[in-house]
XYZ file of C-alpha atoms in Angstrom:
286
model
C 6.185 -45.570 -15.461
C 3.662 -47.460 -13.354
C 3.619 -50.206 -15.964
C 7.390 -50.341 -15.796
C 7.455 -50.697 -11.983
C 4.818 -53.443 -11.875
C 6.433 -55.523 -14.587
C 8.379 -58.464 -13.148
C 9.949 -59.834 -16.336
C 13.438 -59.440 -17.727
C 15.062 -56.032 -17.927
C 15.388 -56.235 -21.706
C 11.693 -57.006 -22.100
C 10.762 -54.160 -19.786
C 12.882 -51.599 -21.634
C 11.643 -52.822 -25.027
C 8.006 -52.633 -23.979
C 8.237 -49.188 -22.415
C 10.289 -47.828 -25.289
C 7.656 -49.095 -27.732
C 4.875 -47.469 -25.695
C 6.744 -44.159 -25.565
C 7.423 -44.181 -29.309
C 3.773 -44.989 -30.047
C 2.528 -42.185 -27.778
C 5.046 -39.789 -29.303
C 3.806 -40.629 -32.802
C 0.189 -40.024 -31.738
C 1.200 -36.699 -30.172
C 3.057 -35.612 -33.311
C 0.109 -36.620 -35.522
C -2.230 -34.591 -33.293
C -0.047 -31.490 -33.116
C 1.139 -31.429 -36.739
C -1.989 -29.710 -38.199
C -1.660 -26.948 -35.587
C 2.049 -26.584 -36.319
C 1.440 -26.453 -40.083
C -1.318 -23.860 -39.631
C 0.958 -21.553 -37.610
C 3.987 -22.019 -39.877
C 1.914 -21.429 -43.009
C 0.453 -18.225 -41.557
C 3.914 -16.593 -41.659
C 4.179 -17.014 -45.438
C 3.628 -14.274 -47.998
C -0.018 -13.530 -48.953
C 0.133 -15.089 -52.418
C -2.301 -17.457 -54.102
C -2.167 -21.112 -53.141
C -0.807 -22.192 -56.540
C 2.193 -19.862 -56.208
C 2.911 -20.750 -52.610
C 5.997 -22.736 -51.632
C 4.874 -25.289 -49.036
C 7.534 -26.273 -46.501
C 7.750 -27.531 -42.933
C 10.045 -24.670 -41.990
C 9.562 -21.156 -43.411
C 12.402 -19.761 -45.497
C 11.130 -16.288 -44.715
C 9.090 -15.177 -41.703
C 6.604 -12.456 -42.538
C 3.561 -10.934 -40.868
C 2.148 -9.735 -44.189
C -0.530 -12.458 -44.203
C -1.881 -11.226 -40.864
C -2.025 -7.687 -42.272
C -3.691 -9.056 -45.424
C -6.308 -10.850 -43.292
C -7.421 -7.662 -41.548
C -7.159 -5.510 -44.697
C -8.955 -8.011 -46.940
C -12.431 -7.222 -45.663
C -13.925 -4.444 -43.577
C -15.753 -7.175 -41.660
C -12.649 -9.052 -40.461
C -12.898 -7.570 -36.960
C -16.677 -8.054 -37.005
C -16.247 -11.812 -37.621
C -14.175 -12.096 -34.447
C -16.660 -9.946 -32.499
C -19.598 -12.041 -33.746
C -17.868 -15.255 -32.670
C -17.126 -13.752 -29.268
C -20.733 -12.595 -28.754
C -22.263 -15.896 -29.889
C -19.831 -18.187 -28.057
C -19.928 -16.044 -24.892
C -23.740 -15.915 -24.806
C -24.108 -19.637 -25.455
C -21.525 -20.429 -22.764
C -23.174 -18.275 -20.088
C -26.668 -19.606 -20.865
C -25.455 -23.215 -20.857
C -23.751 -22.842 -17.480
C -26.842 -21.211 -15.918
C -29.567 -23.436 -17.372
C -27.588 -26.686 -17.201
C -26.718 -26.052 -13.543
C -30.366 -25.408 -12.681
C -31.602 -28.428 -14.667
C -28.876 -30.650 -13.253
C -29.892 -29.681 -9.710
C -33.562 -30.380 -10.456
C -32.881 -33.801 -11.976
C -30.429 -34.876 -9.275
C -31.867 -33.499 -6.034
C -35.541 -32.568 -6.446
C -38.171 -35.308 -6.417
C -41.008 -34.603 -8.847
C -43.433 -36.714 -10.858
C -42.127 -37.832 -14.233
C -38.497 -37.001 -13.466
C -37.124 -40.328 -14.686
C -39.243 -40.285 -17.863
C -38.247 -36.717 -18.693
C -34.559 -37.453 -18.151
C -34.822 -40.579 -20.311
C -36.316 -38.478 -23.124
C -33.379 -36.080 -22.815
C -30.923 -38.961 -23.058
C -32.678 -40.231 -26.188
C -32.478 -36.721 -27.670
C -28.724 -36.742 -27.029
C -28.351 -39.814 -29.222
C -29.914 -38.156 -32.292
C -27.182 -37.169 -34.782
C -26.482 -33.434 -35.035
C -27.086 -33.369 -38.799
C -30.587 -34.838 -38.456
C -31.859 -31.893 -36.407
C -30.475 -29.142 -38.636
C -33.192 -29.183 -41.346
C -36.224 -28.923 -38.996
C -34.310 -26.389 -36.896
C -33.561 -24.317 -39.999
C -37.244 -24.371 -41.025
C -38.238 -23.316 -37.506
C -35.784 -20.408 -37.396
C -36.218 -19.155 -40.978
C -39.852 -19.889 -41.918
C -41.675 -19.705 -38.583
C -39.689 -17.320 -36.357
C -38.220 -15.414 -39.357
C -35.086 -14.405 -37.462
C -32.423 -15.568 -39.901
C -29.223 -13.515 -40.160
C -29.520 -12.276 -36.540
C -27.739 -12.991 -33.277
C -30.905 -14.675 -32.014
C -30.728 -17.228 -34.833
C -27.106 -17.961 -33.977
C -27.592 -18.179 -30.204
C -31.054 -19.678 -29.595
C -30.384 -23.287 -30.773
C -27.461 -23.548 -28.361
C -28.956 -21.934 -25.246
C -28.623 -25.238 -23.393
C -27.536 -28.658 -24.600
C -28.542 -32.072 -23.331
C -24.899 -32.976 -22.809
C -24.406 -30.023 -20.430
C -27.474 -31.076 -18.432
C -26.281 -34.671 -18.311
C -22.793 -33.629 -17.184
C -24.001 -31.397 -14.340
C -26.672 -33.893 -13.263
C -24.096 -36.667 -12.934
C -21.767 -34.432 -10.913
C -24.496 -33.163 -8.560
C -25.699 -36.711 -7.912
C -22.429 -37.237 -6.041
C -23.174 -34.378 -3.591
C -24.465 -35.925 -0.324
C -28.163 -35.374 0.357
C -27.336 -34.780 4.034
C -25.889 -31.387 3.136
C -29.190 -30.354 1.558
C -31.175 -31.707 4.512
C -29.020 -29.653 6.902
C -29.685 -26.545 4.810
C -33.438 -27.230 4.987
C -33.223 -27.603 8.774
C -31.500 -24.203 8.873
C -34.512 -22.738 7.078
C -33.233 -22.433 3.510
C -35.682 -22.735 0.640
C -34.836 -24.405 -2.695
C -33.542 -21.194 -4.249
C -31.235 -20.489 -1.297
C -29.996 -24.090 -1.250
C -29.181 -23.847 -4.955
C -27.297 -20.558 -4.660
C -25.548 -21.030 -1.289
C -24.893 -24.780 -1.266
C -25.047 -26.356 -4.739
C -23.382 -23.639 -6.820
C -20.257 -23.274 -4.598
C -19.821 -27.067 -4.595
C -20.257 -27.284 -8.389
C -17.604 -24.815 -9.552
C -15.549 -27.589 -11.153
C -18.326 -28.962 -13.354
C -19.462 -25.417 -14.189
C -15.925 -24.583 -15.394
C -15.771 -27.776 -17.464
C -19.174 -27.000 -18.974
C -18.012 -23.476 -19.818
C -14.822 -24.699 -21.531
C -16.494 -27.431 -23.574
C -19.416 -25.216 -24.586
C -17.209 -22.281 -25.587
C -14.952 -24.546 -27.662
C -17.910 -26.176 -29.406
C -19.712 -22.897 -30.111
C -16.543 -21.072 -31.257
C -15.602 -23.817 -33.722
C -19.085 -24.374 -35.160
C -19.220 -23.751 -38.902
C -22.338 -25.455 -40.287
C -25.126 -23.679 -38.367
C -23.731 -20.101 -38.737
C -23.192 -20.862 -42.431
C -26.865 -21.863 -42.776
C -28.529 -18.916 -41.045
C -26.305 -16.000 -42.120
C -26.480 -14.447 -45.587
C -24.455 -11.247 -45.166
C -20.759 -10.893 -44.422
C -21.305 -8.609 -41.426
C -23.185 -11.365 -39.535
C -20.747 -14.181 -40.260
C -18.610 -15.692 -37.528
C -14.862 -16.106 -37.945
C -15.174 -19.757 -38.959
C -17.577 -18.843 -41.774
C -15.642 -15.698 -42.683
C -12.508 -17.697 -43.451
C -14.229 -19.311 -46.427
C -14.207 -15.906 -48.148
C -10.493 -16.390 -48.807
C -11.305 -19.281 -51.137
C -12.474 -18.582 -54.666
C -13.469 -20.784 -57.635
C -9.972 -20.977 -59.110
C -7.660 -20.085 -56.256
C -7.241 -19.689 -52.501
C -5.349 -17.168 -50.398
C -3.866 -19.904 -48.285
C -1.468 -18.012 -45.995
C -4.000 -15.271 -45.033
C -6.561 -18.009 -44.382
C -4.091 -19.747 -42.063
C -3.380 -16.388 -40.396
C -7.099 -15.996 -39.735
C -7.326 -19.564 -38.446
C -4.391 -18.920 -36.097
C -6.031 -15.758 -34.773
C -9.330 -17.596 -34.313
C -7.553 -20.344 -32.350
C -5.937 -17.940 -29.868
C -9.038 -17.510 -27.638
C -9.292 -21.292 -27.395
C -5.680 -21.646 -26.282
C -6.033 -18.804 -23.742
C -9.295 -20.184 -22.325
C -8.012 -23.745 -22.074
C -4.686 -22.981 -20.424
C -6.219 -20.420 -18.018
C -8.840 -22.968 -16.854
C -6.681 -26.059 -17.309
C -6.747 -26.866 -13.582
C -10.565 -26.990 -13.471
C -10.705 -28.960 -16.727
C -8.347 -31.674 -15.452
C -10.276 -31.866 -12.183
C -13.526 -32.148 -14.105
C -12.484 -34.980 -16.391
C -11.320 -37.029 -13.392
C -14.571 -36.547 -11.448
C -15.889 -39.970 -10.612
C -12.661 -41.704 -11.565
C -11.641 -42.031 -7.908
C -14.214 -43.197 -5.390
C -13.997 -42.472 -1.677
């Protein structure tokens, strides 16, 4: 609407332009939401093999049999959800704690080699995810010998460079005068961090928690590499068990995918206010 108000041309041109923009945005929104819609609609179909399934954009019959099939299919169905919750929850908590501490150190504490160390971290962030998986797998399986355990699933994600970078950039905007006042009052670094920095950084901590939980919950490749029994699989890996060499239980798989997406929807909409505040940090100066 701002574009509409600022435009000084003819009324016909204005309406044509804004209508075109709205149609384009609507098409992008539909293209983004369609996979989610198709996943939910397909989950209400009967639990038959993919070849016998009647694909449609609107279900002729609504049934919850596929959800029942998903939980009855394997005794580990509940365990997959629990594993995902444990791994994603642990990784989220550790990222918030360690990234907040590292961000404070890089932004407010002067120490020798700070710039060099932060530059190395930035370079590490530019390395593609796939490149690090082979040496990480060798480290976890051949040296530490902790494959197929929660430690193997959690340790590589304890803290990410992106989380450190995000918190460091946010804390750099906190005025140094506040920290100097705290020092004058007799606070040490630990007290300044807990009583001054943490309360002022709730927004970036919430954003870090949301992004980390979403990333860890949706990860498929790493849990697939380091787990070799069904009881240690996460929900994203467990869903592949519905696919066989010659057929796929499509509707139960979509039911499982819908169930696995619910925590993401709940987390996002419950913390939506903090997320929107976080993504606009730095967009407005003054």
